[in-house]
Coordinates of C-alpha atoms and ligand atoms in Angstrom, one line a residue:
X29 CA 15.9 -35.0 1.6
X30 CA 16.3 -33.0 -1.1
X31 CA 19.6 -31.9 -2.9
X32 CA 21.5 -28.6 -1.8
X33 CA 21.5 -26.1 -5.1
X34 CA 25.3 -25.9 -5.4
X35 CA 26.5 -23.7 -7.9
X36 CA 29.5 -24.1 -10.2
X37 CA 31.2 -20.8 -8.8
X38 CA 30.8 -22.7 -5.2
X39 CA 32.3 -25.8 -6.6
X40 CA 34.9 -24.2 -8.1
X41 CA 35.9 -22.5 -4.9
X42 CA 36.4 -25.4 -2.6
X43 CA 38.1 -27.8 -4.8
X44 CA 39.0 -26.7 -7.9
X45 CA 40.3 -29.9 -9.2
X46 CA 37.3 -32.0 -7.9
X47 CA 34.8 -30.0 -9.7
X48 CA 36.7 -29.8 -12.5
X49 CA 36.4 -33.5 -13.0
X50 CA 32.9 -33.9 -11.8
X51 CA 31.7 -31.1 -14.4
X52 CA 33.4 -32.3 -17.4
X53 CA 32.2 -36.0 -16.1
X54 CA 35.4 -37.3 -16.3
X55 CA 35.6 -38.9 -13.2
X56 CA 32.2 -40.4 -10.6
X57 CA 32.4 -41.3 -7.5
X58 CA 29.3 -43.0 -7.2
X59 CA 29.5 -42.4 -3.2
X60 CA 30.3 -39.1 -3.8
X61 CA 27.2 -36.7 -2.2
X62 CA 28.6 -34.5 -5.1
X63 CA 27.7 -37.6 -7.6
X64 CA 24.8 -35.7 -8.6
X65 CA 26.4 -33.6 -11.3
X66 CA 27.8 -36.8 -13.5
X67 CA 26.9 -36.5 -16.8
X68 CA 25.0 -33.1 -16.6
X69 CA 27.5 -30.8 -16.3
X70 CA 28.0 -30.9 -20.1
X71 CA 24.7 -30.4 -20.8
X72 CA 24.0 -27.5 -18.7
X73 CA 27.4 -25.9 -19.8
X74 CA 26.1 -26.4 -23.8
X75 CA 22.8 -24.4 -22.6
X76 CA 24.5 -22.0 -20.5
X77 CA 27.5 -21.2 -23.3
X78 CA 25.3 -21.6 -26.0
X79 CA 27.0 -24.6 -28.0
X80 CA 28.2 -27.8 -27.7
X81 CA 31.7 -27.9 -26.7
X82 CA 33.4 -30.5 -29.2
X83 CA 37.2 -30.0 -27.4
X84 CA 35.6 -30.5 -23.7
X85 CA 38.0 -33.6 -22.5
X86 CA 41.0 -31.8 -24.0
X87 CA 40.3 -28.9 -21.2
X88 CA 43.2 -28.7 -18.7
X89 CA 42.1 -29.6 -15.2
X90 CA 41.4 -27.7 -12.6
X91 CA 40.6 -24.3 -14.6
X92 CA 37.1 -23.2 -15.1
X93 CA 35.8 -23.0 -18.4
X94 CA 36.4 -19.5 -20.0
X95 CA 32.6 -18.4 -20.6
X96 CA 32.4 -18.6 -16.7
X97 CA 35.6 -17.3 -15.7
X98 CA 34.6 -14.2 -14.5
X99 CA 32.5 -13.4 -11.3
X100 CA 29.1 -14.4 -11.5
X101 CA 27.5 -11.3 -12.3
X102 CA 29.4 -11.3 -15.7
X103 CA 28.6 -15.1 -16.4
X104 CA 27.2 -15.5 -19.7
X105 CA 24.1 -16.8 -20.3
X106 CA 23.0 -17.2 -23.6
X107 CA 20.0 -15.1 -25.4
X108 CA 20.4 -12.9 -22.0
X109 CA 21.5 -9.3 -21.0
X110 CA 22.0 -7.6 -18.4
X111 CA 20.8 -10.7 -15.6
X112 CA 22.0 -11.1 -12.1
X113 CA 22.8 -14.2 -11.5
X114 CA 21.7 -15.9 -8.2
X115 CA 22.8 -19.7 -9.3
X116 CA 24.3 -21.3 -12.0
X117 CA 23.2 -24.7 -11.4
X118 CA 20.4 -24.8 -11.8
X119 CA 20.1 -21.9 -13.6
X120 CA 18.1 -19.1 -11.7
X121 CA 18.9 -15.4 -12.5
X122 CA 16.6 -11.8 -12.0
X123 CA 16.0 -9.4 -14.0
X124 CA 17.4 -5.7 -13.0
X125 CA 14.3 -3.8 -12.2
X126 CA 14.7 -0.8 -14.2
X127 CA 15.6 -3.6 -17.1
X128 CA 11.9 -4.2 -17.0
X129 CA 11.0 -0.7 -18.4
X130 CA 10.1 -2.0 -21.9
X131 CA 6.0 -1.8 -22.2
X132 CA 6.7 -5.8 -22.5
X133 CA 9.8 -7.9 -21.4
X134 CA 11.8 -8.9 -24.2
X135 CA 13.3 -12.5 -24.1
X136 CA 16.7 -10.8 -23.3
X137 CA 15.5 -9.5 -20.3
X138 CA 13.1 -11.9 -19.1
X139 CA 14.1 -13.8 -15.9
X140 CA 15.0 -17.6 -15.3
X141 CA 14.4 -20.2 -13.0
X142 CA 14.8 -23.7 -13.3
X143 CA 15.0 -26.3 -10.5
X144 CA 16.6 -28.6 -12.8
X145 CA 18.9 -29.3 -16.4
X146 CA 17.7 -27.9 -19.5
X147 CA 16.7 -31.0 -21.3
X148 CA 18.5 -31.4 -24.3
X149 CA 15.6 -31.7 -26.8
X150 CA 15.9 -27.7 -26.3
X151 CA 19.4 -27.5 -26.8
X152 CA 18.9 -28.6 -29.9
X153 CA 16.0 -26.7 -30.7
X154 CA 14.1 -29.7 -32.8
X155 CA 10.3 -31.0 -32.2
X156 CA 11.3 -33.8 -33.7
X157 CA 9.4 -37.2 -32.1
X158 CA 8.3 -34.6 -29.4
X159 CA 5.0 -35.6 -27.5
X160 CA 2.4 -34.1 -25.3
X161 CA 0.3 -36.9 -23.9
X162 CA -2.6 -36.2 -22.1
X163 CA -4.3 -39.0 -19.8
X164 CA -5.9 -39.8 -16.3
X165 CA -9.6 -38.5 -15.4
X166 CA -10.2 -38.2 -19.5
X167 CA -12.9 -39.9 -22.0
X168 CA -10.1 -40.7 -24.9
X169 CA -6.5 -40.2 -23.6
X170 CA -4.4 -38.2 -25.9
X171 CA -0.7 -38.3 -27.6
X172 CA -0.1 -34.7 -29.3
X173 CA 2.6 -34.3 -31.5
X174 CA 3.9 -30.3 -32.3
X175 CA 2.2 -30.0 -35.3
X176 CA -1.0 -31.5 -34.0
X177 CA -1.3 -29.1 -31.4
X178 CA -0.2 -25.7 -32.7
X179 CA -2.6 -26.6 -36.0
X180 CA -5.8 -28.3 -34.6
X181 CA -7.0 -25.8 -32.1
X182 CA -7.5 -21.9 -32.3
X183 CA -4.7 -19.8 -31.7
X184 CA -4.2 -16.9 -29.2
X185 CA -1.9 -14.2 -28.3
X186 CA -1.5 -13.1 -24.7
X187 CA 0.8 -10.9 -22.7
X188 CA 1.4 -12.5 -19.2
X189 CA 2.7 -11.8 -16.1
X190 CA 5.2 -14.6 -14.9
X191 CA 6.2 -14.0 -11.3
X192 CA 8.3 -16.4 -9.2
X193 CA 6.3 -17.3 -5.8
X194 CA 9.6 -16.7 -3.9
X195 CA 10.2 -13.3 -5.6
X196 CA 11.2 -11.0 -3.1
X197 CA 12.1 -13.8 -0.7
X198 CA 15.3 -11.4 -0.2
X199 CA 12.8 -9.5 2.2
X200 CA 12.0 -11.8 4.8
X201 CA 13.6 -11.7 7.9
X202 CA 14.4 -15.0 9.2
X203 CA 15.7 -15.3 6.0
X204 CA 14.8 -18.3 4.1
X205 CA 16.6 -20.8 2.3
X206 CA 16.2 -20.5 -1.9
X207 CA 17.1 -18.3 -4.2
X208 CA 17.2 -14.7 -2.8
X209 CA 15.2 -13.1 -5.5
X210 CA 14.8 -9.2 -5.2
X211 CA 12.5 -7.1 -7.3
X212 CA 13.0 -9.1 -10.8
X213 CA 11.7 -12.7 -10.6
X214 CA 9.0 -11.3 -12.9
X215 CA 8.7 -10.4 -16.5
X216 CA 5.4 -9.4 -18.6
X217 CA 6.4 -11.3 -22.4
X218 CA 4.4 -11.5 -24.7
X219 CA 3.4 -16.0 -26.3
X220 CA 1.2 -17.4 -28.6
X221 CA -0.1 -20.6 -28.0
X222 CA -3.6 -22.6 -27.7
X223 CA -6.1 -22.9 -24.9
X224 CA -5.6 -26.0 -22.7
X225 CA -9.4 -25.7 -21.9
X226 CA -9.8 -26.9 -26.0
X227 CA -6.9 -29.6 -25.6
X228 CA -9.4 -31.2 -22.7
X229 CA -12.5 -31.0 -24.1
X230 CA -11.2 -33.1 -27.1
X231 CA -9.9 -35.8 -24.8
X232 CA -13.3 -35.3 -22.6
X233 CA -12.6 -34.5 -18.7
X234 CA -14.3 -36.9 -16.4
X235 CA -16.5 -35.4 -13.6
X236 CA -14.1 -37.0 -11.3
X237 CA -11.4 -34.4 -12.9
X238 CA -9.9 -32.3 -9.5
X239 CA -6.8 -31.1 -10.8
X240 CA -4.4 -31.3 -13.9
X241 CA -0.5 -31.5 -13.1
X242 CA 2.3 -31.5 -15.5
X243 CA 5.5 -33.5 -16.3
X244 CA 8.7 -31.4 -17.8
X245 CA 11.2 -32.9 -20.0
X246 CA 14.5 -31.5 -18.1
X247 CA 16.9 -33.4 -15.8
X248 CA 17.1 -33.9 -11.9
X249 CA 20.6 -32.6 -10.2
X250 CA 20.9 -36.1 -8.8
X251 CA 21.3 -37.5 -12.3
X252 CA 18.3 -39.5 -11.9
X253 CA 17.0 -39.6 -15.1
X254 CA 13.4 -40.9 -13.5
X255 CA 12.8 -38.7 -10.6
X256 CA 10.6 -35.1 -12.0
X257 CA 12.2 -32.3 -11.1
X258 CA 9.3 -30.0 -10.6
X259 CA 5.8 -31.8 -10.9
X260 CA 3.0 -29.3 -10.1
X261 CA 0.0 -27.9 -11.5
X262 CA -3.5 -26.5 -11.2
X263 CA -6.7 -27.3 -10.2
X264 CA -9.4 -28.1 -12.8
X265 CA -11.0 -24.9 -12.8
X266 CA -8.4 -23.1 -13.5
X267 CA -7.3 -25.3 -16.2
X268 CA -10.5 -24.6 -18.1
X269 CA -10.5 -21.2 -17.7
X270 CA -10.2 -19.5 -21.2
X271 CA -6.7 -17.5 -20.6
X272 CA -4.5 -20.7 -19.3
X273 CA -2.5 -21.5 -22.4
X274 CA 0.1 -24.6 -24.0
X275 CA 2.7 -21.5 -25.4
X276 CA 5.1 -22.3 -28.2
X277 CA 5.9 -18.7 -29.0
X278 CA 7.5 -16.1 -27.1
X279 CA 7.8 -13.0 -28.1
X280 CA 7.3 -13.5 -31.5
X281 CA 9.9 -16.6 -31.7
X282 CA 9.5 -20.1 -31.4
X283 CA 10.0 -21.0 -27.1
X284 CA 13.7 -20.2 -26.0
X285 CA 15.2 -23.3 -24.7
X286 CA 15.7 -21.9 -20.8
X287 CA 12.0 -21.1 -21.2
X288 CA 10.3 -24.5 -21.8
X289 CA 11.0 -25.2 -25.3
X290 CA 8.7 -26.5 -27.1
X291 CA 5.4 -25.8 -25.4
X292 CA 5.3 -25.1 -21.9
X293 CA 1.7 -24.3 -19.7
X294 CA 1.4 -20.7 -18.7
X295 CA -1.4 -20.1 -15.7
X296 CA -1.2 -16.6 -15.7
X297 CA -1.7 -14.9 -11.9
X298 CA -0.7 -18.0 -10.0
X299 CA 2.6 -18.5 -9.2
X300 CA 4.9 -19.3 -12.2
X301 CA 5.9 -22.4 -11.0
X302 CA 2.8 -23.9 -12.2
X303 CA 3.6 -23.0 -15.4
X304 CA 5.6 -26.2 -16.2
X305 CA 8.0 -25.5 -18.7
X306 CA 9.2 -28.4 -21.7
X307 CA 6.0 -30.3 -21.2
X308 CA 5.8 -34.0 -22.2
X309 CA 2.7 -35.0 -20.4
X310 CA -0.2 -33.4 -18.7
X311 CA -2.1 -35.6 -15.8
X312 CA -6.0 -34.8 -14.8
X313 CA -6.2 -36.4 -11.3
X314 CA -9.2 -37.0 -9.4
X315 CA -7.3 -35.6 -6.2
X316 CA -4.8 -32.6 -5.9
X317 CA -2.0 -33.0 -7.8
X318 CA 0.9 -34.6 -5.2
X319 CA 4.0 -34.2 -7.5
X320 CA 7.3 -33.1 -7.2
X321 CA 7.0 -29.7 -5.2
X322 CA 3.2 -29.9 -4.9
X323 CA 3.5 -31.1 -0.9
X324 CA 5.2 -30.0 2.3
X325 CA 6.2 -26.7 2.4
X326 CA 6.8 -26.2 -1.0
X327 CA 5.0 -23.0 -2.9
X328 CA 2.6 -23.3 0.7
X329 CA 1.8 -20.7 2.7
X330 CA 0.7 -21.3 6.5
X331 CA -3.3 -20.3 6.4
X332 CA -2.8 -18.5 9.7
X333 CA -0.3 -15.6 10.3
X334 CA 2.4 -17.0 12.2
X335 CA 5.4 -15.1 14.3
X336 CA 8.5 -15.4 12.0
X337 CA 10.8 -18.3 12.7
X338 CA 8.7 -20.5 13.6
X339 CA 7.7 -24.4 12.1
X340 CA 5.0 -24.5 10.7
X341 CA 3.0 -28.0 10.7
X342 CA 2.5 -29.2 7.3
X343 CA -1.2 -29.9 8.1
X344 CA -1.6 -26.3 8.1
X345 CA 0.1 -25.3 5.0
X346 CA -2.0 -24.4 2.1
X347 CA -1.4 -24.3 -1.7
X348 CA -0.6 -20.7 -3.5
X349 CA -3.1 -20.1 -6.1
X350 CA -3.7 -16.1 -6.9
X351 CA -0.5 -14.2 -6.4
X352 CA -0.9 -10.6 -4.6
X353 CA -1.1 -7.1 -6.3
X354 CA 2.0 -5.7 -6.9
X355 CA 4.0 -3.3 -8.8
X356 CA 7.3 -1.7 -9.5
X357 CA 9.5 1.4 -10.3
X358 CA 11.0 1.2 -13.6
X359 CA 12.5 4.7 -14.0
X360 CA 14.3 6.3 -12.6
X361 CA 16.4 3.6 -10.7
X362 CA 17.2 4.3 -6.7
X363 CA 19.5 7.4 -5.8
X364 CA 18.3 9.3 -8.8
X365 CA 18.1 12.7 -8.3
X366 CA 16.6 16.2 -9.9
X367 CA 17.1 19.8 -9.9
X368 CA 15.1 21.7 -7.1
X369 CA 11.7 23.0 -8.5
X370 CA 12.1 20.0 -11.9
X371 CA 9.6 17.3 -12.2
X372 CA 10.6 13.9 -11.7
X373 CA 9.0 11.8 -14.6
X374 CA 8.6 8.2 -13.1
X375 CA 7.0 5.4 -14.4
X376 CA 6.7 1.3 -13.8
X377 CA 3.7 -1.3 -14.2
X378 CA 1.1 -2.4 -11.7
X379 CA -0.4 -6.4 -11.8
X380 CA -2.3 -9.2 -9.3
X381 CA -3.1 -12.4 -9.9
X382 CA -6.4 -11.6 -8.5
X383 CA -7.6 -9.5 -11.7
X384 CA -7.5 -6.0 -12.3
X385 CA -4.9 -3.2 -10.9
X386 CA -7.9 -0.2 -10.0
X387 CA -5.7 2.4 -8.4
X388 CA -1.7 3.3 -8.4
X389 CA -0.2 5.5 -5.6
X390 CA 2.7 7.6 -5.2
X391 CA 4.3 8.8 -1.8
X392 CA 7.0 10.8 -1.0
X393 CA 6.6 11.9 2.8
X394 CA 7.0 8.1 4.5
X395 CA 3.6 7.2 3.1
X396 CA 1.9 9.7 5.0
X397 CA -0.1 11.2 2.0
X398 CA -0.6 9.6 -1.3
X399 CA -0.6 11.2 -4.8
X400 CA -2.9 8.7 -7.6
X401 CA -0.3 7.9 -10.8
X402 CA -1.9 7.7 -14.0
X403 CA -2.9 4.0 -14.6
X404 CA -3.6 2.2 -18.2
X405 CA -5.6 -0.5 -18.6
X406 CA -4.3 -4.3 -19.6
X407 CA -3.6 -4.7 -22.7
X408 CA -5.3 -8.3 -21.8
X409 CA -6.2 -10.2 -18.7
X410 CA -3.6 -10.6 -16.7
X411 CA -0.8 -8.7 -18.6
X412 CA 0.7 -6.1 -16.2
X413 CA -0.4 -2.3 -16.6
X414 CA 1.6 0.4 -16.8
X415 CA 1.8 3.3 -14.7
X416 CA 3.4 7.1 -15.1
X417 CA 3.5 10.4 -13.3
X418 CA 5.2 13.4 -12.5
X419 CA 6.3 14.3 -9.5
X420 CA 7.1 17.5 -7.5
X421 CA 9.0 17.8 -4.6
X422 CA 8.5 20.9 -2.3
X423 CA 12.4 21.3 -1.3
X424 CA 15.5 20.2 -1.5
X425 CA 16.7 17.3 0.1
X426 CA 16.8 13.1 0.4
X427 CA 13.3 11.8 -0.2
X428 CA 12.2 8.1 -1.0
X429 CA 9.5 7.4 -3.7
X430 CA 7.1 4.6 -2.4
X431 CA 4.7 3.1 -4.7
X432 CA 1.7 1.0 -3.9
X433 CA -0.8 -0.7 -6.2
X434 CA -4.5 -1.5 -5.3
X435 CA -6.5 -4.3 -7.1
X436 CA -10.0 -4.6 -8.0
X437 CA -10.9 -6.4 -4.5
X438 CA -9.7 -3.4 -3.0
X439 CA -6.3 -5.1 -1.7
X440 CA -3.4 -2.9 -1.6
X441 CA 0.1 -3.7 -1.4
X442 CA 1.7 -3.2 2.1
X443 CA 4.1 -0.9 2.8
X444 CA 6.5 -3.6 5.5
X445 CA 7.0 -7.4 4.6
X446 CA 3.9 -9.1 5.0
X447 CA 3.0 -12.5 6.3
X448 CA 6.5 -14.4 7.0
X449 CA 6.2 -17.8 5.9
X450 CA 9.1 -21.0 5.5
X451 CA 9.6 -20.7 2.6
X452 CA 9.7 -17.1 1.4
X453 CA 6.8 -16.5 -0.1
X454 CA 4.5 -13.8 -1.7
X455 CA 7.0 -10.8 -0.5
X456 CA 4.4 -7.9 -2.2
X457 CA 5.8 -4.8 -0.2
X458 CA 5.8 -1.8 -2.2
X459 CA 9.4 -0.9 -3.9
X460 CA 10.7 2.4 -2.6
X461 CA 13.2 4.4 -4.1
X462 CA 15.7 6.9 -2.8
X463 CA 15.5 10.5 -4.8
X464 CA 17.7 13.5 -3.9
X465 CA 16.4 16.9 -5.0
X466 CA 19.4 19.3 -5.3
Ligands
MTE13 N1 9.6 -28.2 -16.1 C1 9.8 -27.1 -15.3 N2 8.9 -26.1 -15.3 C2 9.1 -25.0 -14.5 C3 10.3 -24.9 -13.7 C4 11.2 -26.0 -13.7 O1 12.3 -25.9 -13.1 N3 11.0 -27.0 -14.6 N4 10.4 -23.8 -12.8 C5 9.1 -23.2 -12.4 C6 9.4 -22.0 -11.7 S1 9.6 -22.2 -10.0 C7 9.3 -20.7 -12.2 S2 9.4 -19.3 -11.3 C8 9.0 -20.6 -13.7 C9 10.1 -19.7 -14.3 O2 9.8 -19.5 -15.7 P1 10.9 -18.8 -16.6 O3 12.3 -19.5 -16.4 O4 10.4 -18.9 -18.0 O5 11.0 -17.4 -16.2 O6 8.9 -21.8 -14.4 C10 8.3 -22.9 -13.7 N5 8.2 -24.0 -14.5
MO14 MO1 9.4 -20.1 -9.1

């Protein structure tokens, strides 16, 4: 069984006092259910607040800490602005959609999840007697320190699309349980790193290689210092594809420690979740990768349609590789409105994990006819393309904006919630907006 997510705010709620000792880790009750927050509350706190807090036992009891005081969506979290916060503990927050405006996200906007503790390495921001090992189906296993691999293979610079699997779970109806991400479990930064492809070939993958899955450095809510938080991967193909990158740069600056400092694996159009984040050791396997969140349900869709509600057998649950074409509205935000007989300048950025955006469209009669946007390309594959265009409404009145991006396999995003699924997955509807013309 796995561990409910229970946030601070929650904690705080029903017993004040209780989760006021078992944050600060003053007192364990190792029969406690709630014994899964010993020792890490500090830690998280540090990441969340942004410093170590020297006076924490000297805290009076029973009183949250004064960086979290306020409702969640003014909880602070460090390097951020502007995030709505879904849960503190772990960590998960979205991104605002017409926050991701900016041709690519900055750090500060940039959405988080984590399923686990920020591992303290990246608190502390040092790659000191930091490793990357790399072993399993491989001629000459290898141990990579920092400077070993941002030096000894080619460097490359890539916008990416990160998007959450569950992003838009919010839509689904049975809900699901997980984070209730809207619009904003995605981001488009911008990281330098090397190509894992080049970090294989010099240990030599076996013929036997099937898939490569990675081990993170941060902490499991149970306190279990050897159970992996989130152990998943991809297979080998995509592993050796040219554009699947180790990152140690974001945006210009060294990795930010909620984003998988120092290195983390980006596989850009599958789901972010296999882009393991503070990487310590990657594992070719002559089999699908069966780590932490690799089985069951997890990041699985059924490969049938099914009604919604109902269980699914795990037998016929299959493994998320290409994410769906997608876009969104950046400006203007919903309920703007415009003067009768102004054009409405709107704009937002179109991406898929299966390549290519061909075709952007614009609707605002209920998707009864369709006006093209103006598209750009990608800057490179897989970074998400921006889209623009004017439009002009015949009359006054209470119209909604849909938009609805078409890739290069001639998919097209659907205009309801697609495919209902466990877990909440792969949610691609298009975004509509509400516009009043005056
Ligand atoms: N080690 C590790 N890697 C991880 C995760 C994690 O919790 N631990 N979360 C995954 C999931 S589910 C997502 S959506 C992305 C989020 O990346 P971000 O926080 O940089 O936006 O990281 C992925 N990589
Ligand atoms: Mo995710």
């Amino acid at each position: 069984m796995t561990p409910k997510e229970r946030g601070l705010f929650e904690l705080y709620e029903a017993d004040p006092e209780r989760a006021d000792a078992l944050v600060w880790g003053r007192v364990v009750d190792p029969n406690s259910r709630r014994g899964f927050l010993r020792g890490l509350g500090l830690t998280s706190m540090a990441a969340a607040v942004g410093a170590s807090l020297p006076f924490s036992d000297k805290l009076p009891g029973g009183i949250i800490p004064a960086a979290f005081a306020e409702t969640p969506k003014d909880f602070v979290i460090q390097g951020k602005d502007g995030l709505t916060l879904l849960n503190d503990r772990p960590l998960n927050a979205e991104t605002p959609v017409t926050l991701l405006d900016e041709d690519f996200t900055s750090t500060a906007h940039h959405f988080v999840r984590n399923n686990g503790g920020v591992p303290q390495r990246a608190i502390d921001g040092s790659v000191e007697g930091w490793t990357l090992s790399l072993d399993g189906e491989v001629e000459r296993p290898l141990t990579l320190d920092f400077q070993q691999l941002t030096r000894d293979f080619q460097s490359v610079e890539r916008a990416m699309v990160l998007e959450c699997g569950g992003n838009g779970r919010a839509g689904f109806n049975p809900p699901s349980t997980g984070n209730q991400w809207t619009l904003g479990a995605v981001g488009c930064a911008q990281y330098k790193g090397v190509r894992l492809a080049d970090v294989l070939k010099k240990a030599g993958v076996k013929k036997s290689a099937v898939y490569v899955g990675y081990y993170g450095e941060d902490t499991h809510l149970s306190g279990d210092a050897t159970k992996p938080v989130i152990s998943r991967g991809v297979p080998i193909a995509k592993a050796l594809h040219p554009e699947t990158l180790l990152v140690y740069e974001m945006n210009g600056a060294p990795l930010p420690a909620l984003h998988g400092f120092p290195v983390r694996l980006m596989a850009p159009g599958f789901p972010a979740s296999a882009s393991g984040k503070w990487l310590k050791r990657l594992w070719v396997r002559d089999q699908v990768h069966d780590g932490a969140k690799m089985t069951g349900t997890s990041y699985r869709v059924p490969k049938y349609p099914v009604k919604p509600g109902v269980e699914v057998p795990e037998s016929d649950m299959v493994i998320i590789e290409n994410m769906p074409v997608k876009s969104i509205i950046t400006t203007p935000g919903t309920g703007a409105s415009v003067q009768n007989g102004q054009a409405l300048a709107l704009r937002g950025h179109a991406w898929s994990g299966a390549g290519d955006v061909t075709a952007m469209h614009l609707s605002i009669d209920f998707g009864q006819t369709w006006v093209a946007a103006k598209l750009e390309p990608a800057r490179n594959p897989w970074a998400w393309q921006r889209w623009t265009h004017n439009l002009r409404f015949p009359q006054p009145g209470y119209y909604e904006v849909w938009a609805r991006a078409t890739d290069h396999t001639g998919l097209a995003q659907p205009m309801v919630v697609p495919g209902w699924n466990p877990k909440g997955y792969l949610n691609n509807a298009m975004q509509r907006i509400a516009v009043t013309v005056a």
